[in-house]
PDB file of C-alpha atoms in Angstrom:
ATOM      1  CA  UNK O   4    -122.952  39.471 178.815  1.00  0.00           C
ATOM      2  CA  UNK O   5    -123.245  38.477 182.135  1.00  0.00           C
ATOM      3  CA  UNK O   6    -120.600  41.341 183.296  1.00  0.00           C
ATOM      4  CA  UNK O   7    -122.478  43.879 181.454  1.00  0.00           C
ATOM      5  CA  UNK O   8    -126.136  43.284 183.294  1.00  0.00           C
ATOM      6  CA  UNK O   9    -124.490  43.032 186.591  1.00  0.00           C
ATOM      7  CA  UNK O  10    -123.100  46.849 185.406  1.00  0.00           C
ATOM      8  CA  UNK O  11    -126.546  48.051 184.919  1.00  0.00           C
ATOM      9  CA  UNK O  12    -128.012  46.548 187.976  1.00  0.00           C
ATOM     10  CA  UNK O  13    -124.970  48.492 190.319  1.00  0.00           C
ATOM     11  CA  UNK O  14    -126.143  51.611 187.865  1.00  0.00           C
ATOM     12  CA  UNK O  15    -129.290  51.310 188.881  1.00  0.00           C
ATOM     13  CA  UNK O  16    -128.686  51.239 192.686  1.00  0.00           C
ATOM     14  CA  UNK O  17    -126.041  53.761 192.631  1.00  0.00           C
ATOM     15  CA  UNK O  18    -128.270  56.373 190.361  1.00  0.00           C
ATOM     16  CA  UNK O  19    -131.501  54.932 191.364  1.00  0.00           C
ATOM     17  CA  UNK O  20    -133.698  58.437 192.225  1.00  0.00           C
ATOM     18  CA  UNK O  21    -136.051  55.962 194.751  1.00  0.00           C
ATOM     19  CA  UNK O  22    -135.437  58.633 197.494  1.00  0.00           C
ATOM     20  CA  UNK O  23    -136.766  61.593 195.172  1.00  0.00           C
ATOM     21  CA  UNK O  24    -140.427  61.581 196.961  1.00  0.00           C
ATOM     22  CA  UNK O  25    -138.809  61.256 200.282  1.00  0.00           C
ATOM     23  CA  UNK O  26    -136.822  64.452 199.490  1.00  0.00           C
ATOM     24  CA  UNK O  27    -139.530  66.588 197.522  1.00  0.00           C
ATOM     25  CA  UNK O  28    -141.673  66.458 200.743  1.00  0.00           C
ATOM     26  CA  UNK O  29    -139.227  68.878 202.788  1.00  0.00           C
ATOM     27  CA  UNK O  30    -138.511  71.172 199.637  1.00  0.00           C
ATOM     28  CA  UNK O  31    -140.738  74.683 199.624  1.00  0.00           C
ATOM     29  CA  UNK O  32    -142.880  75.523 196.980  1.00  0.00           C
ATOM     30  CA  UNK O  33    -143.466  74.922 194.845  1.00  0.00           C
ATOM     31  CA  UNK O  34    -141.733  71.673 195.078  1.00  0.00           C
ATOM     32  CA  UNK O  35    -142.088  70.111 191.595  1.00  0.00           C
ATOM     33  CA  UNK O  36    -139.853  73.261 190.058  1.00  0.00           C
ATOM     34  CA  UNK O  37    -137.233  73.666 192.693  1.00  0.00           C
ATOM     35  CA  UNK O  38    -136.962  69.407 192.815  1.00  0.00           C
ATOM     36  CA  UNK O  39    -136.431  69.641 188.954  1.00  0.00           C
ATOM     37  CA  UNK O  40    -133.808  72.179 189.421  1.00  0.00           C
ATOM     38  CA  UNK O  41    -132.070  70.206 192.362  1.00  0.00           C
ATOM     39  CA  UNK O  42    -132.149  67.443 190.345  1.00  0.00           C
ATOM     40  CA  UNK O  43    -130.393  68.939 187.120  1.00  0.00           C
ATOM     41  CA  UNK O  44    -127.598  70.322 189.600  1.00  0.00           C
ATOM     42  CA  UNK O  45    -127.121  66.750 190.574  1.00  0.00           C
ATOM     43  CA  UNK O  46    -126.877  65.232 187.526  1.00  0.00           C
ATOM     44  CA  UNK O  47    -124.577  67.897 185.906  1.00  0.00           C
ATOM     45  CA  UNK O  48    -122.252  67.199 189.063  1.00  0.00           C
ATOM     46  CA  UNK O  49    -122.575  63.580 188.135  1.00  0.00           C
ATOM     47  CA  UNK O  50    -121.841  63.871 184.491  1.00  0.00           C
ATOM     48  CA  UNK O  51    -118.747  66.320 185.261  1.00  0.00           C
ATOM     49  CA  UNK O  52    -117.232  64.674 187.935  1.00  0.00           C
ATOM     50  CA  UNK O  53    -118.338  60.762 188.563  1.00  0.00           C
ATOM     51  CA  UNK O  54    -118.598  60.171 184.591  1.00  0.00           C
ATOM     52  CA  UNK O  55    -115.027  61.143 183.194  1.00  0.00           C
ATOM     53  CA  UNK O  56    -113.650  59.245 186.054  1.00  0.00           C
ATOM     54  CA  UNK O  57    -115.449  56.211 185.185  1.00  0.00           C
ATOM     55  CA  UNK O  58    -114.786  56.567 181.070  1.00  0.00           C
ATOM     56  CA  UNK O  59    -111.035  57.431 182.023  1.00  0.00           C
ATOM     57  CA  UNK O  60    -110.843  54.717 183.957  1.00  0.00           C
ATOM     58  CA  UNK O  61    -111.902  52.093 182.336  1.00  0.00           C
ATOM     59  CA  UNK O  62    -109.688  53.386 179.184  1.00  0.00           C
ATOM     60  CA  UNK O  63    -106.838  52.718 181.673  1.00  0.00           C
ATOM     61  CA  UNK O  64    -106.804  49.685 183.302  1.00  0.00           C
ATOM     62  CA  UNK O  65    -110.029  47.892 181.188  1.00  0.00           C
ATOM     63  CA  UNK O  66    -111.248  44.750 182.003  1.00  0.00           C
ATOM     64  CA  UNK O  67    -109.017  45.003 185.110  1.00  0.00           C
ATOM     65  CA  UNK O  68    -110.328  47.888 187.053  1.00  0.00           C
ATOM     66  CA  UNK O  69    -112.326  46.835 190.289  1.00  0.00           C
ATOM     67  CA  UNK O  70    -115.392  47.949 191.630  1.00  0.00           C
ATOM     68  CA  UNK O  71    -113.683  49.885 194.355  1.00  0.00           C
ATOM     69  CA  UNK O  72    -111.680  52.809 192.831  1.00  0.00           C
ATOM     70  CA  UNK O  73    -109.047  52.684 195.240  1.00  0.00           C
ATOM     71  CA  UNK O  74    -108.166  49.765 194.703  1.00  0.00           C
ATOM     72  CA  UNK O  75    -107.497  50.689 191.100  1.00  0.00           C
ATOM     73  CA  UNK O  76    -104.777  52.783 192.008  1.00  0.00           C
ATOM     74  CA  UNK O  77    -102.229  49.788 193.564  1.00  0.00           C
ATOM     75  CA  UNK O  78    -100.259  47.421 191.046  1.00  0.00           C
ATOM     76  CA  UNK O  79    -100.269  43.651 192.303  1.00  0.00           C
ATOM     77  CA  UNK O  80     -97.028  44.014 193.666  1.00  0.00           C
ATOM     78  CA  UNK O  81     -97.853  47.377 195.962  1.00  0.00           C
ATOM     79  CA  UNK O  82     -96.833  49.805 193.947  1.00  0.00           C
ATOM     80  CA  UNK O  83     -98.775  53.083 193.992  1.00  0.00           C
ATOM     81  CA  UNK O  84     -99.768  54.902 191.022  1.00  0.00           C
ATOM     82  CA  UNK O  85    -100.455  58.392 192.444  1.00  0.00           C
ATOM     83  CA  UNK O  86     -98.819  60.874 194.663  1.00  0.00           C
ATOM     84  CA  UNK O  87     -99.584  60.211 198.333  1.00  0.00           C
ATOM     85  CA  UNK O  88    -101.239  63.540 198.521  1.00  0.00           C
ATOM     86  CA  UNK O  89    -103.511  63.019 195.978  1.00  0.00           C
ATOM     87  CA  UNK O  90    -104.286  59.712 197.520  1.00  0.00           C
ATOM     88  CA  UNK O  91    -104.714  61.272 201.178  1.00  0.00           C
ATOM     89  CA  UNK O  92    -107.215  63.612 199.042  1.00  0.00           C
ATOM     90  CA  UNK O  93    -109.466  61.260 197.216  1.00  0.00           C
ATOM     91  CA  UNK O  94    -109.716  59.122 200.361  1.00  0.00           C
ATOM     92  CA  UNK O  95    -110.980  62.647 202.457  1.00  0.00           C
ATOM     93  CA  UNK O  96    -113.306  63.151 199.579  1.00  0.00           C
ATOM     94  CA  UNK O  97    -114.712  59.858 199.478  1.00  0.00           C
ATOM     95  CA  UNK O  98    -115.346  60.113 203.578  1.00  0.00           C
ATOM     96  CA  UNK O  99    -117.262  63.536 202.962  1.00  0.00           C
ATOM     97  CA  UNK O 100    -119.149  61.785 199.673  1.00  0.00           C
ATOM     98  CA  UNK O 101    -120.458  59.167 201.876  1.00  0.00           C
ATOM     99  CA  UNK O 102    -121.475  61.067 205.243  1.00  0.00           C
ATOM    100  CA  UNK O 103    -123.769  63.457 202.752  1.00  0.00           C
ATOM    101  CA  UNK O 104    -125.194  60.505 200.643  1.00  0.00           C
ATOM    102  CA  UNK O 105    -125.697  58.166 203.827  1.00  0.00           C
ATOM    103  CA  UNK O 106    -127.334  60.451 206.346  1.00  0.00           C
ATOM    104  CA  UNK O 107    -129.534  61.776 203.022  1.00  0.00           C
ATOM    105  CA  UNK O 108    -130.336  57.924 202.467  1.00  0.00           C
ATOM    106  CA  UNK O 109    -130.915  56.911 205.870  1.00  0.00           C
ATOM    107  CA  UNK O 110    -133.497  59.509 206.804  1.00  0.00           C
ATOM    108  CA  UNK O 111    -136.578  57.514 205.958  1.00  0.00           C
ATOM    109  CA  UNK O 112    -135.119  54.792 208.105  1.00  0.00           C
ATOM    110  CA  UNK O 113    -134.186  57.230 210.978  1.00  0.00           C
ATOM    111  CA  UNK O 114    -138.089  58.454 211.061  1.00  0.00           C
ATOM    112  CA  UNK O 115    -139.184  54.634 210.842  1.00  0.00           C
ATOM    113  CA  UNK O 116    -136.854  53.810 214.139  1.00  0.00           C
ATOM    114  CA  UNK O 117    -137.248  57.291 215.814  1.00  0.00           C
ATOM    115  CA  UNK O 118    -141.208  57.971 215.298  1.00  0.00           C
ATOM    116  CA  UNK O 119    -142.269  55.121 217.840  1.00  0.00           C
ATOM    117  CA  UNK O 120    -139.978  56.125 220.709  1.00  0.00           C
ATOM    118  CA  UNK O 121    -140.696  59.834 220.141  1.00  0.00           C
ATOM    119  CA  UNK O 122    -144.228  59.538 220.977  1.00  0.00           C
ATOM    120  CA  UNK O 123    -144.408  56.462 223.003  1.00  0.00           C
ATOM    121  CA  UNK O 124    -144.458  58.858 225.983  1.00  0.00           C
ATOM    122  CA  UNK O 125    -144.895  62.221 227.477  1.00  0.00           C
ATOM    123  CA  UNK O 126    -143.966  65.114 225.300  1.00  0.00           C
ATOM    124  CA  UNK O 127    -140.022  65.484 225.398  1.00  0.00           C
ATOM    125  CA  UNK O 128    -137.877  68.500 225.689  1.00  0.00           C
ATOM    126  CA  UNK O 129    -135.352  69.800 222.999  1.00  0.00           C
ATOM    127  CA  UNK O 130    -132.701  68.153 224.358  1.00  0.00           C
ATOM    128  CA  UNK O 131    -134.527  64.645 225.744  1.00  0.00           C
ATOM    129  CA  UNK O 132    -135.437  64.830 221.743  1.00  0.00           C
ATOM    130  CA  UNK O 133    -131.678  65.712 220.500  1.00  0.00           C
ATOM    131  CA  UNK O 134    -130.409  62.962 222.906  1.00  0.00           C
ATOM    132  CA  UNK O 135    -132.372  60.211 221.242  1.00  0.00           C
ATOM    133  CA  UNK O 136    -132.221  61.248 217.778  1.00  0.00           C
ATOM    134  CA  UNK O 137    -128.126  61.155 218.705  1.00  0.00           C
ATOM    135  CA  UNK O 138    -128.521  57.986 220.495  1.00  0.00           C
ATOM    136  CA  UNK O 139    -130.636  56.204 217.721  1.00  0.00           C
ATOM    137  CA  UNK O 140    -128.868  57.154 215.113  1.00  0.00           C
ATOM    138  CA  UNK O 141    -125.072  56.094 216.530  1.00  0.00           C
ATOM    139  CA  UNK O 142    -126.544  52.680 217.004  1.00  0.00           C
ATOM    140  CA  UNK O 143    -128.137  52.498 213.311  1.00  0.00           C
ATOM    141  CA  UNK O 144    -124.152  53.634 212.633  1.00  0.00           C
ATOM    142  CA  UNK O 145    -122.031  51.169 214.436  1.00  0.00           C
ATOM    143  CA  UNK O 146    -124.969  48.269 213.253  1.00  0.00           C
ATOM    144  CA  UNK O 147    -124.557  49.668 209.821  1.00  0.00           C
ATOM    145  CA  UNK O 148    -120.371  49.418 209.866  1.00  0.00           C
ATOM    146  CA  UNK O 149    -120.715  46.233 211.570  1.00  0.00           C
ATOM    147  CA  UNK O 150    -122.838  44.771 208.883  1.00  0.00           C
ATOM    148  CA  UNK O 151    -120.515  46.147 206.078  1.00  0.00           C
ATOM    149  CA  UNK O 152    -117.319  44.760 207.441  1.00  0.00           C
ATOM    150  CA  UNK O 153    -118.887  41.828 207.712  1.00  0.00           C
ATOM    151  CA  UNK O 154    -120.227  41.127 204.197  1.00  0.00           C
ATOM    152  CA  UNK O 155    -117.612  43.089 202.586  1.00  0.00           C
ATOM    153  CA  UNK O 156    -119.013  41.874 198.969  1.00  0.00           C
ATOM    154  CA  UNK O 157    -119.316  45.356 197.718  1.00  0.00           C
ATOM    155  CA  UNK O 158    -120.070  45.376 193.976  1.00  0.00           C
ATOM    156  CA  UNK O 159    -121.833  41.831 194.297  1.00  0.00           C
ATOM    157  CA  UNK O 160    -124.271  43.080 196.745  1.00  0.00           C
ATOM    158  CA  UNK O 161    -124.698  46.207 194.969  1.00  0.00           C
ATOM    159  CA  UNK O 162    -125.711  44.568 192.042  1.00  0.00           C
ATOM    160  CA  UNK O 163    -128.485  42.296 193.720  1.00  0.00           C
ATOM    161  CA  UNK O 164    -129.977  45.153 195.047  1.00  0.00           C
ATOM    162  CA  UNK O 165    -129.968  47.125 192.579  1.00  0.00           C
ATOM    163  CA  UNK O 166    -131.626  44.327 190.464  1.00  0.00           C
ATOM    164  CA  UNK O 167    -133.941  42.915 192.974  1.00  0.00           C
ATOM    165  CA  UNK O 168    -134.911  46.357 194.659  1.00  0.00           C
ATOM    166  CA  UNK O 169    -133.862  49.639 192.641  1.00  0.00           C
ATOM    167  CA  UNK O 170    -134.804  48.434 189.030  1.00  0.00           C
ATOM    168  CA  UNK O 171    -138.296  47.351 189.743  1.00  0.00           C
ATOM    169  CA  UNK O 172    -138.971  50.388 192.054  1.00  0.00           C
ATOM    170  CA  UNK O 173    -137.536  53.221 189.644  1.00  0.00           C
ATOM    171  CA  UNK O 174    -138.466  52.119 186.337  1.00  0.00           C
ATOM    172  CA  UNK O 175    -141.113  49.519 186.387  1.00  0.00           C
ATOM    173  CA  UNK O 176    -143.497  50.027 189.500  1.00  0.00           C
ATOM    174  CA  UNK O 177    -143.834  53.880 188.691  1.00  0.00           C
ATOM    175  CA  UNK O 178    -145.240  53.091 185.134  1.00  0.00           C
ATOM    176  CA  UNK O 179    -147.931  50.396 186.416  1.00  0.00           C
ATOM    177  CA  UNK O 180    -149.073  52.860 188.853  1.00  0.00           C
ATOM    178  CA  UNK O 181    -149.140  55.755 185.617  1.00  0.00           C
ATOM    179  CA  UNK O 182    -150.864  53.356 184.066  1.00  0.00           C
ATOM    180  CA  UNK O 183    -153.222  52.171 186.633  1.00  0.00           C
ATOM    181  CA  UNK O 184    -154.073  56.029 188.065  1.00  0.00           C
ATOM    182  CA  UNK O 185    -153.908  58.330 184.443  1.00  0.00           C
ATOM    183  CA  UNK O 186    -154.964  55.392 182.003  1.00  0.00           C
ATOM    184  CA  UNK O 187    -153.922  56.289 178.810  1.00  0.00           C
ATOM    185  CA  UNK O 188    -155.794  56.006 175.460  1.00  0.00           C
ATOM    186  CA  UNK O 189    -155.704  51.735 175.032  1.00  0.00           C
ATOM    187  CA  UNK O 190    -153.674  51.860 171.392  1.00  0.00           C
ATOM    188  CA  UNK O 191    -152.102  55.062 171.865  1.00  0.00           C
ATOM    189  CA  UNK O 192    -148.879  55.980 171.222  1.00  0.00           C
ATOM    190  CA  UNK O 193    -148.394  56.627 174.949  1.00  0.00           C
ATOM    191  CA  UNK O 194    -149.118  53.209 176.388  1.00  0.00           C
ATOM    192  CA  UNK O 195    -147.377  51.937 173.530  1.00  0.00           C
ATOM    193  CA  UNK O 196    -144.252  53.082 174.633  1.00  0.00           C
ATOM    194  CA  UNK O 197    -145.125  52.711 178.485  1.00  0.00           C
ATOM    195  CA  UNK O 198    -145.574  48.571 177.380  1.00  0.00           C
ATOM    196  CA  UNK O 199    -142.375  48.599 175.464  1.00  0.00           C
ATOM    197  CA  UNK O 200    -140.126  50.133 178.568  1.00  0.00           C
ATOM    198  CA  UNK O 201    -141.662  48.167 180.835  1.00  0.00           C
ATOM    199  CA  UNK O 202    -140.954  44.964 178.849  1.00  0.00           C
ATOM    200  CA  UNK O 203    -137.218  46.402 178.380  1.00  0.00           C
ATOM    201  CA  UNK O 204    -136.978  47.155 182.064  1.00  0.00           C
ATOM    202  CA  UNK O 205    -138.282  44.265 183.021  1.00  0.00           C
ATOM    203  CA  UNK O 206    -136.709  41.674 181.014  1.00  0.00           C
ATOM    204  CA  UNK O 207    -133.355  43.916 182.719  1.00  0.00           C
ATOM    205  CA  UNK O 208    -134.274  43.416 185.904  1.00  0.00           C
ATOM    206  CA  UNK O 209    -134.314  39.983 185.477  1.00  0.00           C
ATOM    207  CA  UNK O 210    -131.264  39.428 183.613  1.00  0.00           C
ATOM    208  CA  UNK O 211    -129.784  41.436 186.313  1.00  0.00           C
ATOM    209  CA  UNK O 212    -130.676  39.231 188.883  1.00  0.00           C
ATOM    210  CA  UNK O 213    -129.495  36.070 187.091  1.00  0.00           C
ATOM    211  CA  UNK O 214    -125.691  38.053 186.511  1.00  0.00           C
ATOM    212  CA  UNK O 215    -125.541  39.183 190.327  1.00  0.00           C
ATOM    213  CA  UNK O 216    -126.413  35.287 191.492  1.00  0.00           C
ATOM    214  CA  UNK O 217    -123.897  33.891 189.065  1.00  0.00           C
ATOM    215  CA  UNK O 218    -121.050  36.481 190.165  1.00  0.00           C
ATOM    216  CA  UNK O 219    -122.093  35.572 193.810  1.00  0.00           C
ATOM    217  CA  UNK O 220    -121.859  31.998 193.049  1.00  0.00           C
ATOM    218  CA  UNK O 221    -118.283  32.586 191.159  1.00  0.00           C
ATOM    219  CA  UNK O 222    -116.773  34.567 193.666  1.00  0.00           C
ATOM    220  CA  UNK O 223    -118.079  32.086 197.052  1.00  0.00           C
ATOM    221  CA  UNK O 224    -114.381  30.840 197.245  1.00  0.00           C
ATOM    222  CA  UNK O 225    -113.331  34.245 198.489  1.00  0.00           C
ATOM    223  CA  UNK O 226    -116.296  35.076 200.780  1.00  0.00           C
ATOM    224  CA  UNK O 227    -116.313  34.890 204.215  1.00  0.00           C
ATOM    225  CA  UNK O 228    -117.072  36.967 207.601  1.00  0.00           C
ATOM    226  CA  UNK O 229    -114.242  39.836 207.732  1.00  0.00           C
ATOM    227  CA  UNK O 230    -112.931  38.793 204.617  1.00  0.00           C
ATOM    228  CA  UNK O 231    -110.059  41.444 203.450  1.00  0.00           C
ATOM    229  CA  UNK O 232    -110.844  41.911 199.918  1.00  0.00           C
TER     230      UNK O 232
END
């Protein structure tokens, strides 16, 4: 039981739409259509391509498969289960997957870190601008890779966060402030069901938090700084 919460929790941080509003500012108008269309492209790439990897999968290699999908694809004793071009593939694929998601996720931070240098003096040129977006932004980088080779705990962390920060913030602070700013009819079917997924939500948030802990706690033995996992 524990297993399947600390699933949900790494669902919830990997699929977790937290970044939505940040996005939806930038689009053109209107933005509430062309977001809802941006978002249905997403998820239909999602549920083509991420799902049947994940169902096919887990029908393969079960209770077994790890949290990092190449790992998946090496036997104990080294041998490889997939032509080395395929493998050369997936691992180019995964590199593009990650610069997209991590400069999309990373913007909010960039303005954070960028805003009070920008205007902490004289209007800049184009390039005095370019130079310290590029020079801000290679440092967030190399702090970024530091920090993940250090704490290499991938799935565990994931999990934590995902219980601690993405659950609340998708699925349970949105309703309290629909509740708070629209209030609905007290008794109605409407804040009926807003109670009874915020309970749910809730009570998985929690639960989610207690499985990420207690995998953290089982796997201590292996953790430490650099660890090769």
């Amino acid at each position: 039981m524990f297993g399947v919460f600390n699933a949900v929790s790494i669902l919830s941080n990997v699929y977790g739409n937290v970044i939505t509003v940040e996005i939806q500012s930038t689009i053109r108008q209107p933005a509430a259509r062309n977001m809802m269309r941006g978002l249905l492209l997403c998820y239909v790439v999602v549920i083509s391509t991420i799902l049947p990897v994940a169902v096919t999968g887990y029908w393969a290699f079960g209770n077994i498969s790890n949290g990092n999908i190449l790992q998946n694809i090496f036997s104990e004793g080294g041998k490889q289960y997939m032509p080395s071009w395929s493998f050369i593939l997936l691992n180019i694929l995964i590199l593009v997957q990650l610069i997209v998601t991590s400069v999309m996720y990373s913007q909010p931070t960039f303005t954070v870190l960028e805003e009070p240098l920008y205007y902490s003096k004289k209007p800049m040129t184009m390039w005095q601008g370019i130079l310290l977006r590029l020079a801000s932004r290679c440092i967030f980088t190399v702090f970024a890779t530091l920090l993940a080779a250090m704490l290499p705990y991938f799935g565990s962390i994931n999990a934590l966060i995902g219980a601690l920060g993405y659950t609340p913030l998708v699925f349970v602070v949105p309703k309290i402030f629909y509740l708070c700013v629209f209030k609905p009819r007290s008794g109605g079917l409407e804040r009926r069901l807003i109670y009874f997924t915020l309970a749910i939500f809730s009570a998985i948030s929690f639960m989610g938090c207690v499985a990420s802990v207690q995998q953290l706690v089982m796997d201590a033995k292996k953790y430490h700084l650099f660890a090769n996992l």
